[in-house]
Coordinates of C-alpha atoms in Angstrom, one line a residue:
X1 CA -100.6 36.2 -153.8
X2 CA -97.0 35.9 -152.4
X3 CA -95.1 32.7 -153.1
X4 CA -94.3 30.6 -150.0
X5 CA -90.9 29.9 -151.6
X6 CA -90.1 33.6 -151.9
X7 CA -91.3 34.1 -148.3
X8 CA -89.1 31.3 -147.1
X9 CA -86.0 32.6 -148.9
X10 CA -86.7 36.1 -147.7
X11 CA -86.4 35.0 -144.1
X12 CA -83.4 32.7 -144.4
X13 CA -80.7 33.3 -141.8
X14 CA -77.9 31.4 -140.1
X15 CA -78.3 30.2 -136.5
X16 CA -75.4 30.5 -134.1
X17 CA -73.8 27.0 -133.7
X18 CA -74.1 27.4 -130.0
X19 CA -77.9 27.5 -130.3
X20 CA -78.1 24.4 -132.5
X21 CA -79.0 21.2 -130.6
X22 CA -81.0 18.0 -130.7
X23 CA -82.8 16.5 -132.4
X24 CA -80.9 16.2 -135.6
X25 CA -82.2 15.0 -138.9
X26 CA -83.0 11.3 -139.6
X27 CA -81.2 9.3 -142.2
X28 CA -84.2 9.7 -144.6
X29 CA -84.1 13.5 -144.1
X30 CA -80.3 13.5 -144.7
X31 CA -80.8 11.7 -147.9
X32 CA -83.5 14.2 -149.0
X33 CA -81.2 17.1 -148.1
X34 CA -78.2 15.7 -150.1
X35 CA -80.5 14.9 -153.1
X36 CA -81.6 18.6 -153.1
X37 CA -78.1 19.8 -152.5
X38 CA -76.9 18.0 -155.6
X39 CA -79.5 19.9 -157.8
X40 CA -77.3 22.8 -158.6
X41 CA -75.7 24.3 -161.8
X42 CA -72.9 21.9 -162.7
X43 CA -71.4 22.9 -166.1
X44 CA -70.4 19.7 -167.9
X45 CA -72.2 17.5 -165.3
X46 CA -68.9 16.9 -163.6
X47 CA -70.2 16.5 -160.0
X48 CA -67.1 18.3 -158.6
X49 CA -68.3 17.9 -155.0
X50 CA -69.2 15.2 -152.4
X51 CA -70.6 15.2 -148.9
X52 CA -69.2 13.8 -145.7
X53 CA -71.3 13.2 -142.6
X54 CA -69.8 13.9 -139.2
X55 CA -72.2 12.6 -136.5
X56 CA -72.2 10.5 -133.4
X57 CA -68.8 9.5 -132.0
X58 CA -67.1 10.7 -135.2
X59 CA -67.7 14.3 -134.0
X60 CA -65.8 13.7 -130.8
X61 CA -63.0 11.9 -132.7
X62 CA -62.6 14.8 -135.1
X63 CA -62.4 17.2 -132.1
X64 CA -59.5 15.2 -130.6
X65 CA -57.7 15.3 -134.0
X66 CA -58.2 19.0 -134.3
X67 CA -57.1 19.7 -130.7
X68 CA -53.9 17.8 -131.3
X69 CA -53.3 19.5 -134.6
X70 CA -53.9 22.9 -133.1
X71 CA -51.3 22.1 -130.4
X72 CA -48.8 21.0 -133.0
X73 CA -49.3 24.4 -134.8
X74 CA -49.6 26.7 -131.8
X75 CA -47.7 24.9 -129.0
X76 CA -49.2 24.0 -125.7
X77 CA -52.9 25.0 -125.6
X78 CA -54.7 26.5 -122.6
X79 CA -57.5 24.3 -121.3
X80 CA -60.1 26.7 -122.8
X81 CA -58.4 26.6 -126.2
X82 CA -58.1 22.8 -126.2
X83 CA -61.8 22.6 -125.2
X84 CA -62.7 24.8 -128.1
X85 CA -61.1 22.4 -130.6
X86 CA -62.5 19.3 -128.9
X87 CA -66.0 20.7 -129.3
X88 CA -65.6 22.0 -132.9
X89 CA -67.7 19.3 -134.5
X90 CA -69.7 18.2 -131.4
X91 CA -71.7 21.4 -131.0
X92 CA -74.5 20.4 -133.5
X93 CA -75.9 16.9 -133.8
X94 CA -74.8 16.7 -137.4
X95 CA -72.2 18.4 -139.5
X96 CA -72.1 17.8 -143.3
X97 CA -68.9 18.6 -145.0
X98 CA -69.3 19.9 -148.6
X99 CA -66.1 18.9 -150.3
X100 CA -64.9 20.4 -153.5
X101 CA -63.3 17.6 -155.6
X102 CA -61.9 19.1 -158.8
X103 CA -62.4 17.1 -161.9
X104 CA -59.7 17.3 -164.6
X105 CA -61.7 18.9 -167.4
X106 CA -61.7 21.9 -169.7
X107 CA -64.4 23.4 -167.4
X108 CA -62.4 25.9 -165.3
X109 CA -61.6 25.0 -161.7
X110 CA -63.3 28.2 -160.4
X111 CA -66.6 27.2 -162.1
X112 CA -66.4 23.8 -160.5
X113 CA -65.7 25.4 -157.1
X114 CA -68.7 27.7 -157.5
X115 CA -70.8 24.6 -158.1
X116 CA -69.7 23.2 -154.8
X117 CA -70.6 26.4 -153.1
X118 CA -74.1 26.2 -154.7
X119 CA -74.3 22.6 -153.4
X120 CA -73.6 23.9 -149.9
X121 CA -76.2 26.6 -150.2
X122 CA -78.8 24.1 -151.5
X123 CA -78.0 21.9 -148.5
X124 CA -78.6 24.8 -146.1
X125 CA -82.0 25.6 -147.9
X126 CA -83.0 21.9 -147.8
X127 CA -82.2 21.6 -144.1
X128 CA -84.0 24.9 -143.3
X129 CA -87.0 23.7 -145.4
X130 CA -87.2 20.6 -143.3
X131 CA -87.4 22.8 -140.2
X132 CA -83.7 22.5 -139.1
X133 CA -81.4 25.3 -138.0
X134 CA -78.1 25.6 -139.9
X135 CA -74.8 27.4 -139.9
X136 CA -72.3 27.1 -142.8
X137 CA -68.6 27.7 -141.8
X138 CA -65.1 26.8 -142.9
X139 CA -62.6 27.6 -140.1
X140 CA -58.9 27.3 -139.9
X141 CA -58.6 23.5 -140.4
X142 CA -60.1 24.0 -143.9
X143 CA -57.0 25.8 -145.0
X144 CA -54.6 23.4 -143.4
X145 CA -53.3 20.4 -145.4
X146 CA -53.1 18.1 -142.3
X147 CA -56.5 19.4 -141.1
X148 CA -58.1 18.5 -144.4
X149 CA -56.5 15.0 -144.3
X150 CA -57.8 14.5 -140.7
X151 CA -61.3 15.4 -141.9
X152 CA -61.2 12.7 -144.6
X153 CA -60.2 14.8 -147.6
X154 CA -57.9 13.6 -150.3
X155 CA -54.9 15.9 -151.1
X156 CA -56.5 17.4 -154.1
X157 CA -59.8 18.2 -152.3
X158 CA -60.8 21.5 -150.6
X159 CA -63.6 22.5 -148.3
X160 CA -66.6 24.3 -149.6
X161 CA -68.0 24.4 -146.1
X162 CA -69.1 22.5 -143.1
X163 CA -72.9 22.8 -142.5
X164 CA -73.9 22.4 -138.9
X165 CA -77.5 21.1 -138.7
X166 CA -79.9 20.5 -135.8
X167 CA -82.8 22.1 -134.0
X168 CA -83.2 25.5 -132.4
X169 CA -86.1 26.6 -130.1
X170 CA -85.2 30.3 -130.1
X171 CA -85.8 33.0 -132.7
X172 CA -82.5 34.3 -134.1
X173 CA -82.4 38.1 -134.3
X174 CA -82.4 39.5 -137.8
X175 CA -79.0 41.1 -138.7
X176 CA -78.6 44.0 -141.0
X177 CA -78.8 43.1 -144.7
X178 CA -77.5 45.2 -147.6
X179 CA -79.8 47.6 -149.3
X180 CA -80.6 46.4 -152.8
X181 CA -79.8 49.9 -154.3
X182 CA -76.2 49.5 -152.9
X183 CA -75.5 46.2 -154.6
X184 CA -77.4 46.5 -157.9
X185 CA -76.4 48.5 -160.9
X186 CA -77.2 48.7 -164.6
X187 CA -74.5 47.8 -167.1
X188 CA -72.7 51.1 -168.1
X189 CA -70.0 49.8 -170.5
X190 CA -66.4 48.6 -170.1
X191 CA -64.5 49.3 -166.9
X192 CA -62.7 52.6 -167.1
X193 CA -60.7 52.4 -163.9

């Protein structure tokens, strides 16, 4: 008998942000999603990640900040380009930032960053498990020091991803996936170049 968990994971896919709308999750559902997101491998129990909610008017405020920053970086924006930035965080009812917050420790930084990525993936699975559509992105402002500050990150923090969450009434078409035989191999000894 097939496992419902395997069936669920076998059908996971991202929903285009433009197709994500209301309703969004309740506070209780958000708490459930974050509790599940935090159940990831975390060598040393460092909790090198945190979550930021962007919802309601905060999504519009972030859009204004990003439009101004884009103009500072690129010069005067066309109306279409400005509108794109104004709507960045307002397209879905909820965006949860998964923030990598390195802990000074002997556990390597790259391991800690992987844990934050796992937290983002668990967040996606939890939201999907509750029936919500998701899309996990980063975008240009994640790599911009001023952009990260505008989004509420401390100077030492980085973005693991922004997970857009809401509802979607349409079926998302399946995209091509890699064939297992192309991505799986048996160990054959040290690399020989």
